[in-house]
GROMACS .gro file of C-alpha atoms in nm:
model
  348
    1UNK     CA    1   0.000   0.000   0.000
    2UNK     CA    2   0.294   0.211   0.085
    3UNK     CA    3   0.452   0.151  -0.269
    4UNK     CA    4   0.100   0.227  -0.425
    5UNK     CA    5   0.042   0.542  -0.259
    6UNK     CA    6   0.403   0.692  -0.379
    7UNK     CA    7   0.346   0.672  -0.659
    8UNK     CA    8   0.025   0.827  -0.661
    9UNK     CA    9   0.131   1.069  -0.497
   10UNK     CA   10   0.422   1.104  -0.759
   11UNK     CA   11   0.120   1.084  -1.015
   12UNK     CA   12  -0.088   1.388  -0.868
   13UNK     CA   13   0.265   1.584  -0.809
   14UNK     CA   14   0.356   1.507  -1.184
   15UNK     CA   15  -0.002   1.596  -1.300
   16UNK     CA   16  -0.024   1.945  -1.071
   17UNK     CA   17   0.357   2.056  -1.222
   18UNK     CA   18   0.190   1.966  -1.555
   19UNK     CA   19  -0.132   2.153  -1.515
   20UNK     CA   20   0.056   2.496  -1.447
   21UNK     CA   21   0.219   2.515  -1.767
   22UNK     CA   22  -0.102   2.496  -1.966
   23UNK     CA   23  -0.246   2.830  -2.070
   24UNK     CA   24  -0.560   2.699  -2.236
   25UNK     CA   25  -0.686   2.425  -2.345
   26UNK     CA   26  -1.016   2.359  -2.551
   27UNK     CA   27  -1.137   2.011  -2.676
   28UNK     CA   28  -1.567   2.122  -2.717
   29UNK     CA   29  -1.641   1.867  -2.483
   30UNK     CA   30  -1.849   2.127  -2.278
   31UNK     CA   31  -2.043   2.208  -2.600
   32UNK     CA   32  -2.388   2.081  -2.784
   33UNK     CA   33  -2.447   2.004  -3.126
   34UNK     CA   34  -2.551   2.325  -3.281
   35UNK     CA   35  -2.349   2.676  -3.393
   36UNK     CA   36  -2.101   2.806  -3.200
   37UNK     CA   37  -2.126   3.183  -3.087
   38UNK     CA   38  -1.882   3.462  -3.078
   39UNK     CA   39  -1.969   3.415  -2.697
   40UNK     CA   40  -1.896   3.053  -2.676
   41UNK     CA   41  -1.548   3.126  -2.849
   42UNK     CA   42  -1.493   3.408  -2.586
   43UNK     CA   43  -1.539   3.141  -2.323
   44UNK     CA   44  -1.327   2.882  -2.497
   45UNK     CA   45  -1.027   3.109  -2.597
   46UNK     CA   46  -1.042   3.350  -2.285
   47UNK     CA   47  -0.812   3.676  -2.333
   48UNK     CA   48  -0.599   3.877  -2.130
   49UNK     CA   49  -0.817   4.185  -1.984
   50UNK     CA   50  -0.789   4.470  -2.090
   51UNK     CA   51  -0.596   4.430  -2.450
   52UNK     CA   52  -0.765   4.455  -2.758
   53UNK     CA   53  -0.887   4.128  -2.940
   54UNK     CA   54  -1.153   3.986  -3.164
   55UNK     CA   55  -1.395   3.704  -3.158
   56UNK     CA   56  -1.531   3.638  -3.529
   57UNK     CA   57  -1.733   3.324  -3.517
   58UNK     CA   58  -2.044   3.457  -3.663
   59UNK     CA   59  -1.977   3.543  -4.019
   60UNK     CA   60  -2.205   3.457  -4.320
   61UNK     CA   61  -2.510   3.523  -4.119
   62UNK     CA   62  -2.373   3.292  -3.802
   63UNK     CA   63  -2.334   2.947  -4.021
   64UNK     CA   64  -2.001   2.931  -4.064
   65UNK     CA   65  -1.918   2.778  -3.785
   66UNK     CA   66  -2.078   2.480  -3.603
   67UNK     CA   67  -2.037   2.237  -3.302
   68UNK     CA   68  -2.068   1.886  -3.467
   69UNK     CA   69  -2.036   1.510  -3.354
   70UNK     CA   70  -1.758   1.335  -3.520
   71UNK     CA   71  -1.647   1.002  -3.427
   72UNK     CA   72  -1.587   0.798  -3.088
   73UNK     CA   73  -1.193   0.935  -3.003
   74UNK     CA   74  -1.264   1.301  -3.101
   75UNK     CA   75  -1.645   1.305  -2.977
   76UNK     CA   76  -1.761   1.726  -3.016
   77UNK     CA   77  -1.566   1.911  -3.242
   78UNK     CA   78  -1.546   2.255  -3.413
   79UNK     CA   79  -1.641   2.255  -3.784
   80UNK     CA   80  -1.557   2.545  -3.990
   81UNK     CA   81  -1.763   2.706  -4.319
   82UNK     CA   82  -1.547   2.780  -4.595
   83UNK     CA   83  -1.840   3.008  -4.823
   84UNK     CA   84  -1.803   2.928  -5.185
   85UNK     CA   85  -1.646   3.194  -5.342
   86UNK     CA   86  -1.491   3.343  -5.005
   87UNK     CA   87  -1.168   3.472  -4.968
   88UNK     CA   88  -1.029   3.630  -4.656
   89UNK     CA   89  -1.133   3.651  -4.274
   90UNK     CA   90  -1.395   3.973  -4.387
   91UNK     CA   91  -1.708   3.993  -4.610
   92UNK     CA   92  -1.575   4.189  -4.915
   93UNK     CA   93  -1.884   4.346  -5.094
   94UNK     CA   94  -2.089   3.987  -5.245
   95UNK     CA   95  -1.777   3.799  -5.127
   96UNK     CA   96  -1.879   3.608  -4.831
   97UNK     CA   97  -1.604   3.615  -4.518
   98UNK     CA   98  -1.436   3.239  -4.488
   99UNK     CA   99  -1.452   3.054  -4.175
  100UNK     CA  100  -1.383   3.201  -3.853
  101UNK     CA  101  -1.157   3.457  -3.632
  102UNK     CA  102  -1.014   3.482  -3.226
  103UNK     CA  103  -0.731   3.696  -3.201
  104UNK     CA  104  -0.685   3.622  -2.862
  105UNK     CA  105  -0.405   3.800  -2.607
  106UNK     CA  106  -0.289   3.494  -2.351
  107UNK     CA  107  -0.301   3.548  -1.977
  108UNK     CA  108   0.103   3.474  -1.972
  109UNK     CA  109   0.346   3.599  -2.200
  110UNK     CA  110   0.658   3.358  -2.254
  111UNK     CA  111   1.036   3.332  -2.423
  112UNK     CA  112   0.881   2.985  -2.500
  113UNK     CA  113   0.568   2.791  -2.618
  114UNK     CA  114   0.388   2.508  -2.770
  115UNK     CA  115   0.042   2.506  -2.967
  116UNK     CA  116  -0.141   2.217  -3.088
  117UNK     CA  117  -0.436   2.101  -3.274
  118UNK     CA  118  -0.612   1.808  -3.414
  119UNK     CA  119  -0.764   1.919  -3.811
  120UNK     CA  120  -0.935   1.743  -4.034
  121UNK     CA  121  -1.022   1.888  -4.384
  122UNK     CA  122  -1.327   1.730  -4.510
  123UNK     CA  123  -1.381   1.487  -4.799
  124UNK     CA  124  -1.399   1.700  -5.147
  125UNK     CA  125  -1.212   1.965  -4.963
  126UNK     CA  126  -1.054   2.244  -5.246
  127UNK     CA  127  -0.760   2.375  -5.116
  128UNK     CA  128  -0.691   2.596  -5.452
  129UNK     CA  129  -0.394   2.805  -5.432
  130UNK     CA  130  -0.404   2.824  -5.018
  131UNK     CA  131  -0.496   2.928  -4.692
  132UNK     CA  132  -0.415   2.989  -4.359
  133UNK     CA  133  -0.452   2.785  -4.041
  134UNK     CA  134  -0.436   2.912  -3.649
  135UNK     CA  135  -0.070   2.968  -3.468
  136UNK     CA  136   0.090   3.175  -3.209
  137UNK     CA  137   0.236   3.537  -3.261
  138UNK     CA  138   0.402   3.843  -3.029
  139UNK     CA  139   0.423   4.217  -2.967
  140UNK     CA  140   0.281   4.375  -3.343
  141UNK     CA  141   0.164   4.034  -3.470
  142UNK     CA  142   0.224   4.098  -3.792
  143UNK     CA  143   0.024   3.960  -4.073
  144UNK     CA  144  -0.178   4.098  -4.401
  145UNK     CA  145   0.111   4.184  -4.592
  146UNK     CA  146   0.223   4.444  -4.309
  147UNK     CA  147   0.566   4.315  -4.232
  148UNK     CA  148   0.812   4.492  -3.940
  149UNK     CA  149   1.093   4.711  -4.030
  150UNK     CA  150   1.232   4.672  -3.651
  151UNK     CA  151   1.209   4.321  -3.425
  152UNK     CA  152   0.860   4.457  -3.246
  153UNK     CA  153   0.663   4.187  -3.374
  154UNK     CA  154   0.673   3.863  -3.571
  155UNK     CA  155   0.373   3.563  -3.644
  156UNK     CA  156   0.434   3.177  -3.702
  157UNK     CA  157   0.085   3.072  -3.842
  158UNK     CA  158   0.061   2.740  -4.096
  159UNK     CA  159  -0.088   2.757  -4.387
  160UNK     CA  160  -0.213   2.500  -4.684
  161UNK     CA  161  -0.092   2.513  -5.016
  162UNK     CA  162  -0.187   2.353  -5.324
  163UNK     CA  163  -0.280   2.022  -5.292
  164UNK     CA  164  -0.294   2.082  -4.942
  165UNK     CA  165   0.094   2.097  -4.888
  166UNK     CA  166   0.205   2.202  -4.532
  167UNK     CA  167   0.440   2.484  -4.456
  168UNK     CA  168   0.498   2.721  -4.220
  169UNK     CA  169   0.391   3.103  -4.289
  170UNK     CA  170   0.653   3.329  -4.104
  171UNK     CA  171   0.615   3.728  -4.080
  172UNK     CA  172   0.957   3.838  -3.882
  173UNK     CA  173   1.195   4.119  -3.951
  174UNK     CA  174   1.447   3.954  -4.186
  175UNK     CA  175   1.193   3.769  -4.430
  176UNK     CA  176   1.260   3.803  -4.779
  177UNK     CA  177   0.871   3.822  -4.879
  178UNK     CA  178   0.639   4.128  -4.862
  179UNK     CA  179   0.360   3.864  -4.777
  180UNK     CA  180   0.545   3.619  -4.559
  181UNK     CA  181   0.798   3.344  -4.605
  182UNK     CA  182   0.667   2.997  -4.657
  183UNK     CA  183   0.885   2.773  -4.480
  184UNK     CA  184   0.831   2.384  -4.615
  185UNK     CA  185   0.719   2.081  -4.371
  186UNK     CA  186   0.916   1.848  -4.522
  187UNK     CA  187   1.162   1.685  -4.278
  188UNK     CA  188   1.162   1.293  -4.133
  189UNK     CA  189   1.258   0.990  -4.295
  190UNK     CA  190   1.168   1.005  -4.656
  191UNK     CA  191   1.228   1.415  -4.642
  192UNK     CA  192   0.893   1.449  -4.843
  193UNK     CA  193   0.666   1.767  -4.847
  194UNK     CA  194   0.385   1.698  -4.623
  195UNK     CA  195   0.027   1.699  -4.694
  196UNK     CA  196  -0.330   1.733  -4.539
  197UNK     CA  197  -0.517   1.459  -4.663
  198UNK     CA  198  -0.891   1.504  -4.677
  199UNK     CA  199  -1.112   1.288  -4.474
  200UNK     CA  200  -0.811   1.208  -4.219
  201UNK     CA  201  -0.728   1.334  -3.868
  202UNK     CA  202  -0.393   1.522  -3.876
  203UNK     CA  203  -0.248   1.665  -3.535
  204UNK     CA  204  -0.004   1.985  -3.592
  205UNK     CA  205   0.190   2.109  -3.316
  206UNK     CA  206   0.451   2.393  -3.358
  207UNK     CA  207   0.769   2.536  -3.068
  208UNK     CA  208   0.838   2.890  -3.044
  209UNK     CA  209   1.177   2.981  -2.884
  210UNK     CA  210   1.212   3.372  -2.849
  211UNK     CA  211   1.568   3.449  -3.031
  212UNK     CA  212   1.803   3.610  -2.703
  213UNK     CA  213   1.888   3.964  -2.767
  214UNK     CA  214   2.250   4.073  -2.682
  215UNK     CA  215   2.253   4.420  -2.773
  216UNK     CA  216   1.883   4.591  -2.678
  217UNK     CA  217   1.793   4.735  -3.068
  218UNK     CA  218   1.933   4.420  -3.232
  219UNK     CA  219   1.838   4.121  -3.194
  220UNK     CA  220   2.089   3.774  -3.234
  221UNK     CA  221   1.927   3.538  -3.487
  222UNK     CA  222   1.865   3.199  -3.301
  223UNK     CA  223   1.500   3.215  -3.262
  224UNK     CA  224   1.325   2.849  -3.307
  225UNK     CA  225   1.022   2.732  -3.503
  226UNK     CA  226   1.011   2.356  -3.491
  227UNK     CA  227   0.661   2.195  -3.586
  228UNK     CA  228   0.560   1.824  -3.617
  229UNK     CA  229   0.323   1.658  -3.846
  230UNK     CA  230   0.148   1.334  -3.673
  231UNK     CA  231   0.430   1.268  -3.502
  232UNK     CA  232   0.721   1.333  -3.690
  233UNK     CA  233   0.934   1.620  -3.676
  234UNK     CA  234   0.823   1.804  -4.018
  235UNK     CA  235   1.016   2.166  -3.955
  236UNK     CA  236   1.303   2.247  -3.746
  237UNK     CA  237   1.450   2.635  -3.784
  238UNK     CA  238   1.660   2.769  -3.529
  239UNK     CA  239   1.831   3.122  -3.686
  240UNK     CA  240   1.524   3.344  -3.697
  241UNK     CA  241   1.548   3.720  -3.562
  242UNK     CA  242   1.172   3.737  -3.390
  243UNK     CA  243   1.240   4.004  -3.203
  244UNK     CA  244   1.492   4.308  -3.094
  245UNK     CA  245   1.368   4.373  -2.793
  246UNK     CA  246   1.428   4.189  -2.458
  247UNK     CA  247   1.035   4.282  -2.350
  248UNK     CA  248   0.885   4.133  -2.678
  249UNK     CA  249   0.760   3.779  -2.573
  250UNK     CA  250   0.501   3.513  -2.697
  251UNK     CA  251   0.172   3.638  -2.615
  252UNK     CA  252  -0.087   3.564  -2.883
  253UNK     CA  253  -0.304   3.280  -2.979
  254UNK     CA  254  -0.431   3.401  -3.329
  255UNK     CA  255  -0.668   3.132  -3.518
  256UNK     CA  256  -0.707   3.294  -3.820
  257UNK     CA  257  -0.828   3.071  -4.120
  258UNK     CA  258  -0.925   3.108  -4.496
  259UNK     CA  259  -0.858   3.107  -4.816
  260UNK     CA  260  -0.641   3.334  -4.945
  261UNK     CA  261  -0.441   3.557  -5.086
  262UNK     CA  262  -0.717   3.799  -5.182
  263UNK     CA  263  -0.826   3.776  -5.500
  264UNK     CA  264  -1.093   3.526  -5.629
  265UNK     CA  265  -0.844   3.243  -5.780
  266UNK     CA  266  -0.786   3.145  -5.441
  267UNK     CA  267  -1.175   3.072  -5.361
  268UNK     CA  268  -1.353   2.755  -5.360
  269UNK     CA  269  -1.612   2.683  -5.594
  270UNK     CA  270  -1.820   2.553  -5.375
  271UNK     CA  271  -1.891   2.493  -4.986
  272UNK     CA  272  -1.633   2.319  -4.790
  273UNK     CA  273  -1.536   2.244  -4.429
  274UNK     CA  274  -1.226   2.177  -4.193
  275UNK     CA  275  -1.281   2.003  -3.835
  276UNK     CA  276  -1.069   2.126  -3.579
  277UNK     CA  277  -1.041   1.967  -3.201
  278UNK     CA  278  -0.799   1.981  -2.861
  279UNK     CA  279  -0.666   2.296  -2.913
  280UNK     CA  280  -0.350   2.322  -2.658
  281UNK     CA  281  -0.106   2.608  -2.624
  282UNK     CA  282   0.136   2.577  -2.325
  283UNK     CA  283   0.473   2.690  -2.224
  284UNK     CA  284   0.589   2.309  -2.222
  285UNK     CA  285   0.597   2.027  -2.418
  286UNK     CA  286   0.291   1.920  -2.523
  287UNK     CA  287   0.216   1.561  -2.722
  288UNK     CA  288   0.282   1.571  -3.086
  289UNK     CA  289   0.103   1.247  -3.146
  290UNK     CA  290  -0.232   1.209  -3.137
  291UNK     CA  291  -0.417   1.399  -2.852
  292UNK     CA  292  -0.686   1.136  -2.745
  293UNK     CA  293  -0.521   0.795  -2.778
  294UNK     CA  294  -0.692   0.629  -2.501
  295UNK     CA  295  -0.610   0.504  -2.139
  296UNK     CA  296  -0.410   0.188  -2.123
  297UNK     CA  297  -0.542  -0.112  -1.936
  298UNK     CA  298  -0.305  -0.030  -1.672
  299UNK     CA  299  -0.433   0.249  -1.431
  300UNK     CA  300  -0.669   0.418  -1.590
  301UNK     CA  301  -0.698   0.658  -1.292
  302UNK     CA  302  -0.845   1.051  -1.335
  303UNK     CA  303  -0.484   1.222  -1.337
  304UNK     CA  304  -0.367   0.935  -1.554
  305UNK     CA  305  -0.639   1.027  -1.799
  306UNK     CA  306  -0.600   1.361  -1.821
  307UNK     CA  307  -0.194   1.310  -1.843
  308UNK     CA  308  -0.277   1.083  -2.158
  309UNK     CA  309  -0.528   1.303  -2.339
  310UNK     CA  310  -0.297   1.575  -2.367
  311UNK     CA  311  -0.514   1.825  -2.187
  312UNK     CA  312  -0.230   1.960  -1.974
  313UNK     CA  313   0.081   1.965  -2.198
  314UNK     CA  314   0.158   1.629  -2.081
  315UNK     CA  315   0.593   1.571  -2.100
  316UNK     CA  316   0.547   1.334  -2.363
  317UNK     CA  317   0.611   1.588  -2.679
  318UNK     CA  318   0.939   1.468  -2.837
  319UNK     CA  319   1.269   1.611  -2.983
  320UNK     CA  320   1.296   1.368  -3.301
  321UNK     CA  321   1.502   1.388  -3.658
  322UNK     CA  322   1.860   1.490  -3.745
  323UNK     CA  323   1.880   1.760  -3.523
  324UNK     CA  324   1.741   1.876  -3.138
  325UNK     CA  325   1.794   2.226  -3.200
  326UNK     CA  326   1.890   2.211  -2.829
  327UNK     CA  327   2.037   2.552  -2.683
  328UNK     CA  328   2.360   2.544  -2.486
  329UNK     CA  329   2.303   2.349  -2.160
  330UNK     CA  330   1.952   2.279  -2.230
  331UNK     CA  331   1.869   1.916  -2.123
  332UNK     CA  332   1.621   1.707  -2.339
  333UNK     CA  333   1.286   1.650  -2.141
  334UNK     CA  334   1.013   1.517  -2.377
  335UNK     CA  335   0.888   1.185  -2.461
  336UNK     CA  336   0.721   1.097  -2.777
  337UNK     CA  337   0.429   0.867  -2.686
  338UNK     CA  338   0.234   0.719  -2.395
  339UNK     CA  339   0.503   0.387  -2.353
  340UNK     CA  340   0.809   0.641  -2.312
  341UNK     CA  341   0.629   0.833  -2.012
  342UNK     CA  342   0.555   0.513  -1.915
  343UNK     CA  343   0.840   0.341  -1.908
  344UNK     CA  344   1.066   0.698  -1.796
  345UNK     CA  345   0.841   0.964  -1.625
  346UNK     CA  346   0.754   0.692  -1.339
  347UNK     CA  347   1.166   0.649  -1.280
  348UNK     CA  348   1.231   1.038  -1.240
   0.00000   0.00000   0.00000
């Protein structure tokens, strides 16, 4: 009994540590089949008081975006409206506005963080020329084209290209584009571009590392974007000038999705739809497989559950491919799957 009660205690001590590194979490377990309000989203994705933020979830007359029931692992889910003909977060004369919009400030502001998400486009999905999917940003946030002349801001959203290629969509002071430099997913063992697939479950999770700044005004160009792609270490940059300030940190959460570019080759010609579930940003590691695996047979207790279903950043996000991208006396932590914590968290 002694034994047992260690390491339940260890368990609940593991879980608590855990816990305070989340900064939200939202899986639409706590939601009904039906659409999902701009004051549902403000619940979901709460934002730091007092700073300025938007909550667009109620564009094309409030359809385009829905709580539906998908299948048994990912049970309630957020499905998004992609208009035919839409291009862009905004209505644009008889152009309906794509999709939906939180800008949201976080409570905490960090030199590092995690996001994650489950997304699945639907079957007959036209992903055209492109589009852009949710991601974290800091200070200015730039996007739209609006790229900084000084380090005071910087975004790392993803976007889809044609064919539904993968790639990461970086505004940051030394980018060569005027609309943001696409960075490819296409690391791992066959080096091959990623894709979304329609019809299938992907899970995307992407590591900002603030780049240090050595002389206030200038900042050193070490900054990290890694991202994985079910599983598998897809992007892994670690010389990027985010900032030139010491002040400027992590502190958005910006899910801003659509197609586009902004002219009408990048529309769809007809309705489509992208599922998105168990949203996770955190200033930890946080699992890059998939989110809701299960409990195994072998104490399937409350704190074990929650560890497993990746609603607190659980430590079992990994460092995997060629390279860590480890800084200078950093110590690797993370642990790809449920049999690693197993088999090391319970020895620490």
């Amino acid at each position: 009994m002694r034994f047992v009660s260690g390491i339940s205690l260890f368990i609940l001590s593991f879980a608590t540590s855990v816990l305070a590194d989340v900064v939200f979490s939202v899986d639409f377990e706590n939601r009904a089949v039906g659409l999902y309000t701009n004051k549902m989203a403000q619940e979901d994705f709460p934002k730091k008081a007092g700073v300025s933020s938007w909550y667009a979830m109620e564009q094309n007359g409030g359809q385009n975006a829905k709580i539906v029931q998908d299948d048994e692992e990912h049970g309630m889910v957020l499905q998004l409206k992609y208009p035919k003909g839409c291009v862009g977060p905004n209505d644009e004369g008889e152009r309906p506005a794509c999709a939906g919009q939180v800008k949201q400030p976080l409570n905490v502001s960090a030199e590092e963080m995690w996001v994650a998400y489950d997304i699945q486009f639907e079957p007959g999905f036209e992903f055209v020329k492109g589009g852009k999917l949710p991601g974290l940003c800091g200070g200015e946030c730039y996007t739209g084209g609006n790229r900084p002349s000084v380090g005071d801001g910087w975004s790392a959203r993803i976007m889809w290209r044609a064919n539904g290629a993968v790639v990461q969509y970086l505004y940051f002071v030394d980018q060569a584009s005027t609309y943001g430099d696409d960075a490819k997913w296409n690391l791992g063992e066959t080096a091959e571009q990623k894709h979304f697939v329609p019809g299938k479950w992907h899970r995307v999770v992407t590591r900002v590392v603030m780049n240090s700044v050595s002389t206030e005004g200038t900042g050193d160009k070490n900054g990290i974007v890694q991202s994985w792609f079910d599983g598998e270490l897809a992007l892994d940059l670690d010389t990027l000038r985010l900032r030139d300030f010491q002040d400027q940190k992590i502190d958005e959460f910006y899910l801003s999705t659509f197609h586009g570019g902004d002219d009408d080759t990048w529309a769809p010609s007809t309705d489509v739809f992208v599922r998105y579930d168990n949203f996770v940003v955190s200033t930890d590691s946080i699992p890059v497989a998939n989110a809701k695996p299960g409990v195994s047979d072998e104490g399937s207790t409350a704190i074990k559950s929650t560890l497993l279903n990746g609603k607190a950043g659980d430590c079992v996000g990994n460092r995997i491919g060629k390279r860590s991208a480890l800084r200078p006396g950093e110590t690797p932590k993370y642990f790809k799957n449920e049999k690693d914590f197993n088999a090391k968290g319970q020895q620490q």
